[in-house]
Short mmCIF file of C-alpha atoms and ligand atoms in Angstrom, two decimals:
data_model
loop_
_atom_site.label_atom_id
_atom_site.label_comp_id
_atom_site.label_asym_id
_atom_site.label_seq_id
_atom_site.Cartn_x
_atom_site.Cartn_y
_atom_site.Cartn_z
CA MET A 1374 -2.72 -21.75 -6.15
CA LYS A 1375 -5.86 -19.58 -6.20
CA ILE A 1376 -5.48 -16.10 -4.77
CA VAL A 1377 -8.04 -13.35 -4.08
CA ILE A 1378 -6.82 -9.77 -3.98
CA THR A 1379 -9.21 -7.31 -2.36
CA GLY A 1380 -8.53 -3.82 -3.67
CA GLY A 1381 -6.95 -5.44 -6.74
CA ALA A 1382 -8.01 -2.60 -9.05
CA GLY A 1383 -5.91 -0.15 -7.05
CA PHE A 1384 -2.28 0.89 -7.33
CA ILE A 1385 -0.58 -1.82 -5.25
CA GLY A 1386 -3.18 -4.49 -6.06
CA SER A 1387 -2.84 -4.19 -9.83
CA ASN A 1388 0.97 -4.24 -9.58
CA LEU A 1389 0.70 -7.36 -7.41
CA ILE A 1390 -1.53 -9.05 -9.98
CA ARG A 1391 1.07 -8.37 -12.69
CA THR A 1392 3.76 -9.94 -10.49
CA LEU A 1393 1.60 -12.95 -9.63
CA THR A 1394 0.65 -13.68 -13.25
CA ARG A 1395 4.36 -14.44 -13.84
CA GLN A 1396 4.36 -17.14 -11.13
CA PRO A 1397 3.88 -20.69 -12.46
CA ASP A 1398 2.36 -21.86 -9.14
CA VAL A 1399 -0.42 -19.28 -9.33
CA THR A 1400 -3.31 -20.79 -11.28
CA GLU A 1401 -6.13 -18.32 -10.65
CA LEU A 1402 -6.46 -14.70 -9.59
CA ARG A 1403 -9.64 -13.02 -8.40
CA VAL A 1404 -10.28 -9.42 -7.43
CA VAL A 1405 -12.85 -7.95 -5.04
CA ASP A 1406 -13.07 -4.20 -5.53
CA ASP A 1407 -15.81 -1.59 -5.35
CA LEU A 1408 -13.85 0.79 -7.62
CA SER A 1409 -14.18 3.61 -5.07
CA THR A 1410 -10.54 4.67 -5.47
CA GLY A 1411 -9.36 2.02 -7.96
CA ASP A 1412 -9.97 1.71 -11.68
CA LYS A 1413 -10.87 -1.38 -13.69
CA ARG A 1414 -8.57 -0.16 -16.48
CA ASN A 1415 -5.63 -1.05 -14.19
CA LEU A 1416 -6.55 -4.67 -14.92
CA ASN A 1417 -6.72 -4.33 -18.70
CA GLY A 1418 -5.15 -7.34 -20.40
CA LEU A 1419 -4.85 -9.33 -17.16
CA ASP A 1420 -6.54 -12.68 -16.63
CA VAL A 1421 -8.54 -12.09 -13.41
CA GLY A 1422 -12.02 -12.93 -12.17
CA PHE A 1423 -13.59 -9.62 -11.14
CA HIS A 1424 -16.08 -9.43 -8.25
CA GLU A 1425 -17.31 -5.85 -8.12
CA GLY A 1426 -18.52 -4.72 -4.71
CA ASP A 1427 -17.76 -3.75 -1.16
CA VAL A 1428 -15.66 -5.92 1.19
CA GLN A 1429 -18.38 -5.32 3.77
CA ASP A 1430 -20.70 -7.51 1.66
CA ALA A 1431 -20.44 -10.98 3.22
CA ALA A 1432 -22.28 -12.78 0.40
CA LEU A 1433 -19.96 -11.26 -2.22
CA LEU A 1434 -16.93 -12.36 -0.21
CA ASP A 1435 -18.26 -15.92 0.17
CA GLN A 1436 -18.63 -16.14 -3.59
CA ALA A 1437 -15.17 -14.69 -4.29
CA PHE A 1438 -13.37 -16.77 -1.63
CA ARG A 1439 -14.90 -20.15 -2.60
CA GLY A 1440 -12.12 -22.67 -3.34
CA ALA A 1441 -9.37 -20.06 -2.86
CA ASP A 1442 -6.09 -20.71 -1.03
CA ALA A 1443 -5.12 -17.21 0.09
CA ILE A 1444 -6.34 -13.64 0.38
CA VAL A 1445 -4.29 -10.48 0.03
CA HIS A 1446 -6.47 -7.85 1.66
CA LEU A 1447 -5.58 -4.44 0.25
CA ALA A 1448 -9.05 -2.91 -0.07
CA ALA A 1449 -9.27 0.24 1.99
CA LEU A 1450 -9.94 3.94 1.74
CA PRO A 1451 -6.33 5.09 1.87
CA SER A 1452 -5.07 8.56 2.84
CA VAL A 1453 -4.90 10.45 6.11
CA PRO A 1454 -6.62 13.62 4.77
CA ARG A 1455 -9.53 11.56 3.40
CA SER A 1456 -10.07 10.06 6.84
CA LEU A 1457 -10.05 13.53 8.42
CA ARG A 1458 -12.87 14.57 6.08
CA ASP A 1459 -14.92 11.41 6.60
CA PRO A 1460 -13.68 9.29 9.52
CA VAL A 1461 -16.77 7.07 9.59
CA ALA A 1462 -16.38 6.05 5.93
CA SER A 1463 -12.71 5.17 6.55
CA HIS A 1464 -13.67 3.14 9.60
CA HIS A 1465 -16.36 1.20 7.73
CA ALA A 1466 -14.21 0.38 4.70
CA ASN A 1467 -10.97 -0.30 6.56
CA ALA A 1468 -11.89 -1.72 9.96
CA THR A 1469 -15.33 -3.27 9.36
CA GLY A 1470 -14.16 -4.36 5.89
CA THR A 1471 -11.22 -6.24 7.41
CA LEU A 1472 -13.48 -7.91 9.95
CA GLN A 1473 -15.77 -9.11 7.15
CA VAL A 1474 -12.78 -10.41 5.15
CA LEU A 1475 -11.56 -12.38 8.18
CA GLU A 1476 -15.01 -13.82 8.82
CA ALA A 1477 -15.30 -14.89 5.19
CA ALA A 1478 -11.78 -16.42 5.29
CA ARG A 1479 -12.85 -18.38 8.36
CA ARG A 1480 -16.10 -19.54 6.73
CA ALA A 1481 -14.12 -20.61 3.64
CA GLY A 1482 -12.15 -23.07 5.76
CA GLY A 1483 -9.34 -20.97 7.25
CA LEU A 1484 -7.62 -19.22 4.32
CA HIS A 1485 -4.20 -17.58 4.58
CA VAL A 1486 -4.87 -13.83 4.99
CA ILE A 1487 -2.18 -11.25 4.31
CA ALA A 1488 -3.27 -7.65 4.91
CA ALA A 1489 -2.03 -4.09 4.56
CA SER A 1490 -1.67 -2.03 7.69
CA SER A 1491 0.32 1.18 7.66
CA SER A 1492 3.30 2.94 9.22
CA SER A 1493 0.81 5.64 10.24
CA VAL A 1494 -0.01 3.49 13.31
CA TYR A 1495 3.28 4.71 14.89
CA GLY A 1496 1.92 8.27 14.62
CA ALA A 1497 2.97 10.47 17.52
CA ASN A 1498 5.47 7.98 18.94
CA PRO A 1499 8.73 9.86 18.23
CA HIS A 1500 11.07 6.87 18.55
CA LEU A 1501 13.19 6.04 15.47
CA PRO A 1502 13.59 3.69 13.76
CA LYS A 1503 10.06 2.35 14.03
CA ARG A 1504 10.23 -1.09 15.60
CA GLU A 1505 7.07 -3.16 15.48
CA ASP A 1506 6.89 -3.42 19.27
CA LEU A 1507 6.78 0.36 19.82
CA VAL A 1508 3.58 1.64 21.40
CA PRO A 1509 1.28 2.73 18.55
CA ALA A 1510 0.05 6.33 18.74
CA PRO A 1511 -2.33 6.97 15.81
CA MET A 1512 -2.75 10.62 14.87
CA SER A 1513 -5.61 10.22 12.40
CA PRO A 1514 -8.78 8.15 11.94
CA TYR A 1515 -7.02 6.40 9.04
CA ALA A 1516 -4.22 5.25 11.37
CA VAL A 1517 -6.77 3.97 13.89
CA SER A 1518 -8.52 1.98 11.16
CA LYS A 1519 -5.20 0.41 10.15
CA LEU A 1520 -4.38 -0.43 13.76
CA ALA A 1521 -7.75 -2.17 13.90
CA THR A 1522 -6.89 -4.03 10.68
CA GLU A 1523 -3.69 -5.55 12.04
CA ALA A 1524 -5.17 -6.13 15.51
CA TYR A 1525 -8.09 -8.06 13.98
CA LEU A 1526 -5.64 -10.27 12.07
CA GLY A 1527 -3.73 -11.02 15.28
CA ALA A 1528 -6.98 -11.71 17.15
CA TYR A 1529 -8.27 -14.09 14.45
CA HIS A 1530 -4.99 -15.99 14.62
CA HIS A 1531 -5.21 -16.36 18.38
CA SER A 1532 -8.98 -16.93 18.57
CA TYR A 1533 -9.56 -19.18 15.56
CA GLY A 1534 -6.08 -20.30 14.43
CA LEU A 1535 -6.43 -18.36 11.16
CA PRO A 1536 -3.07 -18.21 9.32
CA VAL A 1537 -2.44 -14.47 8.99
CA LEU A 1538 0.30 -11.98 8.18
CA PRO A 1539 -0.24 -8.23 8.73
CA PHE A 1540 2.24 -5.89 7.05
CA ARG A 1541 2.82 -2.25 7.88
CA PHE A 1542 3.41 -0.60 4.51
CA PHE A 1543 5.41 2.61 4.57
CA ASN A 1544 5.22 5.14 1.69
CA VAL A 1545 4.74 2.92 -1.35
CA TYR A 1546 5.37 4.50 -4.76
CA GLY A 1547 5.92 3.48 -8.35
CA PRO A 1548 4.29 3.04 -11.77
CA GLY A 1549 0.51 3.02 -11.66
CA GLN A 1550 0.16 5.43 -8.72
CA ARG A 1551 -2.00 8.25 -10.00
CA ALA A 1552 -1.65 11.97 -9.41
CA ASP A 1553 -5.05 13.02 -10.75
CA HIS A 1554 -7.16 12.89 -7.59
CA ALA A 1555 -7.55 14.99 -4.46
CA TYR A 1556 -5.75 12.54 -2.16
CA ALA A 1557 -2.75 11.75 -4.38
CA ALA A 1558 0.50 10.77 -2.63
CA VAL A 1559 3.52 13.05 -2.69
CA ILE A 1560 5.62 11.26 -5.34
CA PRO A 1561 3.02 11.13 -8.14
CA LYS A 1562 1.84 14.63 -7.23
CA TRP A 1563 5.31 16.11 -7.46
CA ILE A 1564 6.39 14.20 -10.57
CA SER A 1565 3.30 15.30 -12.48
CA ALA A 1566 3.72 18.90 -11.27
CA VAL A 1567 7.38 19.03 -12.32
CA LEU A 1568 6.63 17.46 -15.72
CA ALA A 1569 3.79 19.94 -16.30
CA GLY A 1570 5.84 22.95 -15.10
CA ARG A 1571 3.43 23.55 -12.18
CA PRO A 1572 4.70 24.60 -8.73
CA VAL A 1573 5.39 21.85 -6.20
CA THR A 1574 3.65 22.30 -2.84
CA ILE A 1575 5.75 21.38 0.20
CA HIS A 1576 3.84 21.07 3.48
CA GLY A 1577 6.18 22.49 6.14
CA ASP A 1578 9.90 22.99 5.51
CA GLY A 1579 10.47 19.70 3.63
CA THR A 1580 12.88 18.25 6.19
CA GLN A 1581 10.33 15.63 7.24
CA THR A 1582 11.49 12.14 6.25
CA ARG A 1583 9.87 9.03 4.83
CA ASP A 1584 10.91 5.43 4.19
CA PHE A 1585 9.82 5.26 0.53
CA THR A 1586 9.31 1.70 -0.72
CA HIS A 1587 9.01 0.86 -4.40
CA VAL A 1588 5.89 -1.08 -5.33
CA ASP A 1589 7.98 -3.83 -7.01
CA THR A 1590 9.66 -4.45 -3.66
CA VAL A 1591 6.27 -4.66 -1.93
CA CYS A 1592 5.05 -7.11 -4.60
CA GLN A 1593 8.20 -9.26 -4.23
CA VAL A 1594 7.58 -9.57 -0.49
CA LEU A 1595 3.85 -10.27 -0.86
CA THR A 1596 4.53 -12.92 -3.52
CA ASP A 1597 7.15 -14.63 -1.39
CA ALA A 1598 4.77 -14.54 1.59
CA LEU A 1599 2.01 -16.18 -0.47
CA LEU A 1600 4.13 -18.88 -2.10
CA ARG A 1601 5.89 -19.89 1.15
CA LYS A 1602 2.73 -19.33 3.22
CA VAL A 1603 4.48 -17.15 5.76
CA VAL A 1604 2.37 -16.77 8.90
CA ASP A 1605 2.95 -14.38 11.79
CA PRO A 1606 0.25 -12.72 13.88
CA ARG A 1607 2.57 -9.84 14.76
CA PRO A 1608 2.75 -6.91 12.31
CA VAL A 1609 5.82 -6.74 10.05
CA ASN A 1610 7.22 -3.45 8.72
CA LEU A 1611 7.44 -3.61 4.94
CA ALA A 1612 10.26 -1.12 4.38
CA PHE A 1613 14.02 -1.23 4.51
CA GLY A 1614 15.07 1.52 6.89
CA THR A 1615 15.88 4.20 4.35
CA ARG A 1616 15.19 7.75 5.41
CA THR A 1617 14.67 10.27 2.63
CA SER A 1618 13.69 13.86 3.33
CA LEU A 1619 11.08 15.43 1.08
CA LEU A 1620 13.70 17.94 -0.08
CA ASP A 1621 16.02 15.07 -1.10
CA LEU A 1622 13.12 13.37 -2.82
CA LEU A 1623 12.47 16.51 -4.83
CA GLN A 1624 16.12 16.52 -5.93
CA GLU A 1625 15.73 12.92 -7.13
CA ILE A 1626 12.67 13.93 -9.09
CA GLU A 1627 14.51 16.90 -10.58
CA ALA A 1628 17.39 14.61 -11.59
CA ALA A 1629 15.06 12.01 -13.11
CA THR A 1630 12.97 14.56 -15.03
CA GLY A 1631 15.88 16.84 -15.93
CA ARG A 1632 13.77 19.82 -14.76
CA ARG A 1633 13.91 22.33 -11.91
CA ALA A 1634 10.91 22.43 -9.57
CA ASN A 1635 9.21 25.67 -8.50
CA ARG A 1636 8.71 25.23 -4.76
CA GLU A 1637 5.81 26.57 -2.69
CA HIS A 1638 5.82 26.01 1.08
CA THR A 1639 2.56 25.78 3.04
CA ALA A 1640 1.71 24.94 6.67
CA PRO A 1641 2.34 21.35 7.85
CA ARG A 1642 -0.67 19.06 7.36
CA THR A 1643 -2.79 17.90 10.31
CA GLY A 1644 -2.30 14.22 11.08
CA ASP A 1645 1.02 13.91 9.22
CA VAL A 1646 3.95 12.43 11.13
CA THR A 1647 7.32 14.21 10.99
CA HIS A 1648 9.71 11.31 10.58
CA SER A 1649 9.18 7.77 9.44
CA GLN A 1650 11.84 5.11 9.13
CA ALA A 1651 11.33 1.38 9.55
CA ASP A 1652 13.36 -1.02 11.57
CA SER A 1653 13.53 -3.86 9.05
CA ALA A 1654 14.96 -6.64 11.24
CA ARG A 1655 11.71 -8.62 11.41
CA LEU A 1656 11.19 -8.27 7.64
CA GLY A 1657 14.78 -9.36 6.96
CA GLY A 1658 14.32 -12.40 9.20
CA LEU A 1659 11.15 -13.52 7.38
CA PHE A 1660 12.20 -12.52 3.83
CA PRO A 1661 15.99 -12.77 3.65
CA THR A 1662 16.19 -12.89 -0.15
CA VAL A 1663 14.24 -9.72 -0.97
CA THR A 1664 16.34 -6.80 -2.23
CA PRO A 1665 14.71 -3.35 -2.34
CA VAL A 1666 14.64 -1.15 -5.44
CA PRO A 1667 16.84 1.90 -4.66
CA ILE A 1668 15.12 5.31 -4.64
CA GLN A 1669 17.12 6.66 -7.63
CA GLU A 1670 16.13 3.72 -9.84
CA GLY A 1671 12.57 3.69 -8.51
CA THR A 1672 12.10 7.41 -9.12
CA ALA A 1673 13.43 7.07 -12.66
CA THR A 1674 11.02 4.25 -13.63
CA THR A 1675 8.16 6.13 -11.99
CA VAL A 1676 8.98 9.27 -13.99
CA ASP A 1677 9.07 7.12 -17.17
CA TRP A 1678 5.59 5.82 -16.38
CA HIS A 1679 4.21 9.34 -15.82
CA ARG A 1680 5.82 10.54 -19.07
CA ALA A 1681 4.20 7.66 -20.97
CA GLU A 1682 0.80 8.43 -19.41
CA LEU A 1683 1.11 12.12 -20.32
CA SER A 1684 2.05 11.26 -23.89
CA GLY A 1685 -1.13 9.19 -24.22
CA ARG A 1686 0.90 6.01 -24.81
CA PRO A 1687 0.60 4.27 -21.42
CA SER A 1688 3.43 1.83 -20.74
CA ARG A 1689 2.56 -1.86 -20.27
CA ARG A 1690 4.56 -2.10 -16.97
P1 NAD B 2018 -5.62 2.34 -3.86
O1 NAD B 2018 -6.64 3.37 -3.47
O2 NAD B 2018 -4.97 2.48 -5.18
O3 NAD B 2018 -6.25 0.88 -3.72
C1 NAD B 2018 -7.26 0.56 -2.82
C2 NAD B 2018 -8.30 -0.27 -3.57
O4 NAD B 2018 -9.31 -0.69 -2.66
C3 NAD B 2018 -8.99 0.51 -4.68
O5 NAD B 2018 -9.00 -0.24 -5.89
C4 NAD B 2018 -10.41 0.73 -4.14
O6 NAD B 2018 -11.38 0.84 -5.18
C5 NAD B 2018 -10.58 -0.49 -3.27
N1 NAD B 2018 -11.56 -0.30 -2.19
C6 NAD B 2018 -11.64 0.74 -1.33
N2 NAD B 2018 -12.64 0.53 -0.45
C7 NAD B 2018 -13.19 -0.66 -0.79
C8 NAD B 2018 -14.26 -1.42 -0.26
N3 NAD B 2018 -14.98 -0.98 0.82
N4 NAD B 2018 -14.58 -2.60 -0.85
C9 NAD B 2018 -13.87 -3.05 -1.92
N5 NAD B 2018 -12.84 -2.37 -2.45
C10 NAD B 2018 -12.51 -1.19 -1.90
O7 NAD B 2018 -4.52 2.34 -2.68
P2 NAD B 2018 -3.12 1.57 -2.59
O8 NAD B 2018 -2.09 2.60 -2.46
O9 NAD B 2018 -3.01 0.55 -3.65
O10 NAD B 2018 -3.28 0.88 -1.16
C11 NAD B 2018 -3.52 -0.51 -0.99
C12 NAD B 2018 -3.51 -0.81 0.51
O11 NAD B 2018 -2.25 -0.49 1.07
C13 NAD B 2018 -4.54 -0.03 1.31
O12 NAD B 2018 -5.05 -0.89 2.32
C14 NAD B 2018 -3.74 1.07 1.96
O13 NAD B 2018 -4.32 1.54 3.15
C15 NAD B 2018 -2.43 0.34 2.20
N6 NAD B 2018 -1.28 1.25 2.32
C16 NAD B 2018 -0.83 1.91 1.23
C17 NAD B 2018 0.27 2.76 1.36
C18 NAD B 2018 0.82 3.50 0.16
O14 NAD B 2018 1.82 4.21 0.35
N7 NAD B 2018 0.26 3.38 -1.04
C19 NAD B 2018 0.89 2.92 2.61
C20 NAD B 2018 0.38 2.25 3.71
C21 NAD B 2018 -0.69 1.39 3.56
#
């Protein structure tokens, strides 16, 4: 099986490539990535064909998709705050980029396309847990671009019979997720702050909740979806219905690092949702054998990875 991963030099993409290289049925892996937020070093030691460039480049996609069986479309400018600074760039990369990927998949003969949408599409809809058929209420340009991503997959299934599967990722974390950039996610940011003895910034009072999903769990689901060619035009939550407050998360990080955090509270961030918890019934129906990595274990392995990075002896994962 030949698989193309767009955004393969990023956090989730490079973890997925590691998981897929262990699958006997996977014979070739290719990456399309413009390295805007990813890093080629994430692919060190891995046997992948690298196509450097933007997913909006149709000719590049045609070359990368030739003879492939499936596409995992992860390329995007992630982060809500980034999209608030530059909404047009997020729209181009995430929405137009998805449209170009679907067109190229169609030109290549109707490839299986699995893509990453986001729990941010639920936005201002207060209903919990988040069931896929709730009315989406995006609160940021990023969320709109992800709603467009999943809607385009559904439309290509209905219009052209393209075999698709859009996932709504929740807060994905784990080894390989970096803290050293302006739009870092909360878990890497806090782990690196606690390890370095820097204060931890909490936006709001810290009682907001998230359904944190370990990257190994995400990769298990994506791999199963590829190998069994799971197709569904309706979005599927990729999270297991856990609800961890940021204050509880900080306690997990303190336990895993063996250090106390210095807390600093600031105003809540624009565009952030207060509570996020998936209804995982649809996921469970499609992927009954997947078992999630618990937050305690996931936090511990993530802390180990950050420690190894800080020591200058990066772990092989
Ligand atoms: P990441 O930034 O580590 O990876 C994204 C990759 O896409 C990077 O390697 C980047 O260089 C590449 N990229 C960006 N724009 C591109 C373009 N126009 N053309 C080609 N490549 C481009 O982020 P991640 O956390 O690995 O996220 C992967 C996907 O999952 C994204 O679509 C993101 O929106 C989605 N997602 C992630 C989370 C999370 O918690 N990490 C949650 C919801 C959704």
